[in-house]
CSV table of C-alpha atoms in Angstrom, one decimal:
chain,number,residue,atom,x,y,z
A,113,UNK,CA,0.0,0.0,0.0
A,114,UNK,CA,2.7,2.6,0.8
A,115,UNK,CA,4.3,2.0,-2.7
A,116,UNK,CA,0.9,2.6,-4.3
A,117,UNK,CA,0.4,5.8,-2.3
A,118,UNK,CA,3.9,7.0,-3.3
A,119,UNK,CA,3.2,6.2,-6.9
A,120,UNK,CA,0.0,8.3,-6.9
A,121,UNK,CA,1.8,11.2,-5.1
A,122,UNK,CA,4.4,11.4,-7.9
A,123,UNK,CA,1.9,11.5,-10.7
A,124,UNK,CA,1.4,15.0,-12.2
A,125,UNK,CA,-1.9,16.5,-11.3
A,126,UNK,CA,-4.6,17.4,-13.9
A,127,UNK,CA,-6.5,20.6,-13.3
A,128,UNK,CA,-10.2,20.0,-13.5
A,129,UNK,CA,-11.4,23.5,-12.8
A,130,UNK,CA,-9.7,26.8,-11.7
A,131,UNK,CA,-12.0,29.5,-10.4
A,132,UNK,CA,-11.7,33.0,-9.0
A,133,UNK,CA,-13.8,33.1,-5.9
A,134,UNK,CA,-14.7,35.7,-3.3
A,135,UNK,CA,-11.5,34.9,-1.3
A,136,UNK,CA,-9.1,34.3,-4.2
A,137,UNK,CA,-8.3,31.4,-6.6
A,138,UNK,CA,-9.6,27.9,-5.8
A,139,UNK,CA,-8.5,24.9,-7.9
A,140,UNK,CA,-9.8,21.3,-8.1
A,141,UNK,CA,-7.2,18.9,-9.4
A,142,UNK,CA,-7.0,15.2,-10.0
A,143,UNK,CA,-4.0,13.1,-9.4
A,144,UNK,CA,-4.6,9.5,-10.4
A,145,UNK,CA,-7.9,8.5,-8.6
A,146,UNK,CA,-7.5,11.2,-6.0
A,147,UNK,CA,-8.9,14.8,-6.0
A,148,UNK,CA,-7.1,17.8,-4.5
A,149,UNK,CA,-8.3,21.2,-3.5
A,150,UNK,CA,-5.8,24.1,-3.7
A,151,UNK,CA,-6.6,27.7,-2.5
A,152,UNK,CA,-4.4,30.6,-3.5
A,153,UNK,CA,-1.6,28.2,-4.3
A,154,UNK,CA,-1.8,26.5,-0.9
A,155,UNK,CA,-2.6,22.8,-0.8
A,156,UNK,CA,-5.6,22.3,1.4
A,157,UNK,CA,-6.6,18.6,1.3
A,158,UNK,CA,-7.1,15.6,-0.9
A,159,UNK,CA,-9.1,12.3,-1.0
A,160,UNK,CA,-6.1,10.0,-0.2
A,161,UNK,CA,-7.0,9.2,3.4
A,162,UNK,CA,-9.5,11.2,5.5
A,163,UNK,CA,-9.0,9.4,8.8
A,164,UNK,CA,-8.4,12.6,10.7
A,165,UNK,CA,-11.4,14.4,9.1
A,166,UNK,CA,-13.6,11.5,10.1
A,167,UNK,CA,-12.2,11.4,13.6
A,168,UNK,CA,-13.1,15.1,13.9
A,169,UNK,CA,-16.8,14.2,13.8
A,170,UNK,CA,-16.7,10.7,15.3
A,171,UNK,CA,-14.9,11.6,18.5
A,172,UNK,CA,-17.1,14.7,19.0
A,173,UNK,CA,-20.1,12.4,18.9
A,174,UNK,CA,-18.5,10.0,21.3
A,175,UNK,CA,-18.2,12.9,23.8
A,176,UNK,CA,-22.0,13.5,23.5
A,177,UNK,CA,-22.9,9.9,24.3
A,178,UNK,CA,-25.8,10.8,26.5
A,179,UNK,CA,-27.5,13.3,24.1
A,180,UNK,CA,-30.5,12.6,21.9
A,181,UNK,CA,-30.3,13.9,18.3
A,182,UNK,CA,-27.5,16.4,18.8
A,183,UNK,CA,-26.9,19.2,16.2
A,184,UNK,CA,-23.4,19.4,14.7
A,185,UNK,CA,-21.9,22.3,12.8
A,186,UNK,CA,-19.2,21.3,10.3
A,187,UNK,CA,-17.0,24.2,9.4
A,188,UNK,CA,-15.6,23.7,5.9
A,189,UNK,CA,-16.9,21.2,3.4
A,190,UNK,CA,-13.6,20.4,1.8
A,191,UNK,CA,-13.6,17.1,0.1
A,192,UNK,CA,-16.5,16.0,2.2
A,193,UNK,CA,-15.1,13.3,4.5
A,194,UNK,CA,-16.4,15.0,7.7
A,195,UNK,CA,-19.9,15.3,6.2
A,196,UNK,CA,-19.9,11.7,5.0
A,197,UNK,CA,-18.9,10.5,8.5
A,198,UNK,CA,-21.7,12.6,10.1
A,199,UNK,CA,-24.4,11.4,7.7
A,200,UNK,CA,-23.4,7.8,8.2
A,201,UNK,CA,-24.2,8.1,11.9
A,202,UNK,CA,-28.0,8.1,12.7
A,203,UNK,CA,-27.5,9.6,16.1
A,204,UNK,CA,-26.9,13.0,14.7
A,205,UNK,CA,-30.2,14.9,14.7
A,206,UNK,CA,-29.1,17.7,12.3
A,207,UNK,CA,-26.0,18.4,10.3
A,208,UNK,CA,-25.2,22.0,9.3
A,209,UNK,CA,-22.2,22.5,6.9
A,210,UNK,CA,-20.8,26.0,6.4
A,211,UNK,CA,-18.6,26.5,3.4
A,212,UNK,CA,-17.6,29.9,2.0
A,213,UNK,CA,-16.3,28.9,-1.4
A,214,UNK,CA,-19.1,28.7,-4.1
A,215,UNK,CA,-16.8,26.5,-6.3
A,216,UNK,CA,-16.4,23.9,-3.6
A,217,UNK,CA,-20.2,23.7,-3.1
A,218,UNK,CA,-20.7,23.4,-6.8
A,219,UNK,CA,-18.1,20.6,-7.1
A,220,UNK,CA,-20.1,18.6,-4.5
A,221,UNK,CA,-23.6,19.4,-5.7
A,222,UNK,CA,-23.1,18.7,-9.4
A,223,UNK,CA,-19.3,18.2,-10.0
A,224,UNK,CA,-16.8,15.4,-9.5
A,225,UNK,CA,-16.9,15.4,-5.7
A,226,UNK,CA,-20.6,14.4,-5.7
A,227,UNK,CA,-19.4,10.8,-6.0
A,228,UNK,CA,-18.1,11.2,-2.5
A,229,UNK,CA,-20.9,13.2,-0.8
A,230,UNK,CA,-24.0,12.6,-3.0
A,231,UNK,CA,-25.8,10.4,-0.5
A,232,UNK,CA,-24.8,12.6,2.5
A,233,UNK,CA,-26.1,15.7,0.7
A,234,UNK,CA,-29.4,13.9,0.0
A,235,UNK,CA,-29.8,13.2,3.7
A,236,UNK,CA,-32.8,15.1,5.1
A,237,UNK,CA,-30.7,16.1,8.1
A,238,UNK,CA,-28.0,17.9,6.0
A,239,UNK,CA,-28.1,21.6,5.6
A,240,UNK,CA,-25.6,23.5,3.4
A,241,UNK,CA,-24.9,27.1,4.3
A,242,UNK,CA,-22.8,29.3,2.0
A,243,UNK,CA,-21.1,31.7,4.5
A,244,UNK,CA,-17.8,32.6,6.0
A,245,UNK,CA,-17.4,30.4,9.1
A,246,UNK,CA,-15.9,33.0,11.3
A,247,UNK,CA,-18.8,35.4,10.6
A,248,UNK,CA,-21.4,32.6,10.9
A,249,UNK,CA,-20.1,31.5,14.4
A,250,UNK,CA,-20.2,35.1,15.6
A,251,UNK,CA,-23.7,35.6,14.2
A,252,UNK,CA,-24.9,32.3,15.7
A,253,UNK,CA,-23.5,33.3,19.1
A,254,UNK,CA,-25.2,36.7,18.9
A,255,UNK,CA,-28.5,35.3,17.6
A,256,UNK,CA,-28.8,32.5,20.2
A,257,UNK,CA,-28.3,29.6,17.7
A,258,UNK,CA,-26.7,26.8,19.6
A,259,UNK,CA,-25.0,23.6,18.5
A,260,UNK,CA,-24.0,20.5,20.4
A,261,UNK,CA,-20.7,20.2,18.5
A,262,UNK,CA,-18.6,22.5,16.4
A,263,UNK,CA,-16.3,20.5,14.1
A,264,UNK,CA,-14.0,23.0,12.3
A,265,UNK,CA,-11.7,22.3,9.4
A,266,UNK,CA,-11.1,25.5,7.5
A,267,UNK,CA,-7.3,25.8,7.7
A,268,UNK,CA,-4.1,23.8,7.9
A,269,UNK,CA,-4.4,24.6,11.6
A,270,UNK,CA,-4.4,27.4,14.1
A,271,UNK,CA,-0.7,28.1,13.4
A,272,UNK,CA,-1.0,27.8,9.6
A,273,UNK,CA,-4.0,29.6,8.3
A,274,UNK,CA,-5.0,29.7,4.6
A,275,UNK,CA,-6.1,33.4,4.8
A,276,UNK,CA,-5.4,36.1,7.3
A,277,UNK,CA,-9.1,36.5,8.0
A,278,UNK,CA,-9.2,32.9,9.5
A,279,UNK,CA,-6.8,33.9,12.3
A,280,UNK,CA,-9.7,35.6,14.1
A,281,UNK,CA,-11.4,32.2,14.6
A,282,UNK,CA,-8.5,31.2,16.9
A,283,UNK,CA,-8.3,34.6,18.7
A,284,UNK,CA,-9.7,35.1,22.2
A,285,UNK,CA,-12.8,36.7,20.6
A,286,UNK,CA,-13.2,33.9,18.1
A,287,UNK,CA,-12.9,31.2,20.7
A,288,UNK,CA,-15.3,33.0,23.0
A,289,UNK,CA,-17.9,33.1,20.1
A,290,UNK,CA,-17.3,29.3,19.6
A,291,UNK,CA,-18.0,28.7,23.3
A,292,UNK,CA,-21.1,30.8,23.3
A,293,UNK,CA,-22.4,29.0,20.1
A,294,UNK,CA,-22.2,25.7,22.0
A,295,UNK,CA,-24.8,24.3,24.3
A,296,UNK,CA,-23.5,23.7,27.9
A,297,UNK,CA,-21.3,20.6,27.7
A,298,UNK,CA,-21.0,21.0,23.9
A,299,UNK,CA,-17.8,20.0,22.1
A,300,UNK,CA,-15.4,22.0,20.0
A,301,UNK,CA,-13.2,20.0,17.6
A,302,UNK,CA,-10.6,21.7,15.5
A,303,UNK,CA,-8.5,19.9,12.8
A,304,UNK,CA,-4.9,20.8,12.3
A,305,UNK,CA,-2.0,19.6,10.1
A,306,UNK,CA,0.3,19.8,13.1
A,307,UNK,CA,0.1,19.9,16.9
A,308,UNK,CA,0.0,23.2,18.7
A,309,UNK,CA,0.6,23.4,22.5
A,310,UNK,CA,0.0,27.1,22.2
A,311,UNK,CA,-3.5,26.5,20.9
A,312,UNK,CA,-4.3,24.1,23.8
A,313,UNK,CA,-3.4,27.0,26.2
A,314,UNK,CA,-5.6,29.4,24.2
A,315,UNK,CA,-8.6,27.0,24.6
A,316,UNK,CA,-8.1,26.8,28.4
A,317,UNK,CA,-7.8,30.6,28.6
A,318,UNK,CA,-11.0,30.9,26.6
A,319,UNK,CA,-12.9,29.0,29.3
A,320,UNK,CA,-13.0,25.5,27.8
A,321,UNK,CA,-12.4,22.4,29.8
A,322,UNK,CA,-11.4,18.8,29.0
A,323,UNK,CA,-8.9,20.0,26.5
A,324,UNK,CA,-6.9,17.3,24.6
A,325,UNK,CA,-5.2,16.6,21.3
A,326,UNK,CA,-5.5,13.4,19.4
A,327,UNK,CA,-2.8,12.5,16.8
A,328,UNK,CA,-3.5,10.6,13.6
A,329,UNK,CA,-0.5,9.1,11.8
A,330,UNK,CA,-0.3,10.0,8.1
A,331,UNK,CA,1.8,8.4,5.3
A,332,UNK,CA,4.2,11.3,5.1
A,333,UNK,CA,5.3,14.0,7.5
A,334,UNK,CA,4.1,14.9,11.0
A,335,UNK,CA,0.8,13.5,12.3
A,336,UNK,CA,-2.5,15.3,11.7
A,337,UNK,CA,-4.2,16.2,14.9
A,338,UNK,CA,-7.6,17.1,16.2
A,339,UNK,CA,-7.9,19.5,19.2
A,340,UNK,CA,-10.9,18.8,21.4
A,341,UNK,CA,-12.4,21.0,24.1
A,342,UNK,CA,-15.7,21.3,25.9
A,343,UNK,CA,-17.9,24.1,27.1
A,344,UNK,CA,-18.4,23.7,30.8
A,345,UNK,CA,-21.8,22.2,31.6
């Protein structure tokens, strides 16, 4: 299997679509059987694995074991692994997915990525929202919309943001809005391409409890991680 992975990684990519969006250029590429999303020249994700994206949602649900039909907000549609994981679990009562790039939404609704997420998008529990996640979280907090879990994957991590605007999500004000947007005892899960002890401290300073970081081994490089924290009950 590692040889097969390496062989695909060395294949030249084919650009399927390149689009100028509201936040810059976004590109969908194909490399062998795998799809890749690149934003403003920065590689975001591909369909080669997805274990950490699935863990993002699965472990959050495990933390909500006693809740009936919890509501999850998935921040960032990406290649769709987190959405597919959520839709495969009947315990979730409602699944809201916030994605700010129209191109990514189109690639899932009617484009090549629909082969990954078609069934999940057809699930009656699934709601797609075209919006900037940072703004949506602040608006939800102010409007009294509450979620049982926030599963956020909009960057390469708190210390490696794709756009400068995203840094505000990990700021004290952004984390305070995340805490407010959660129900008491609700779970915040944040995907990252690398561990960040600094971010663990930020979560505690923002009033979260049960802070931990789970590592997921990847084929190449440092492990992916998911940072978990809970709003006090």
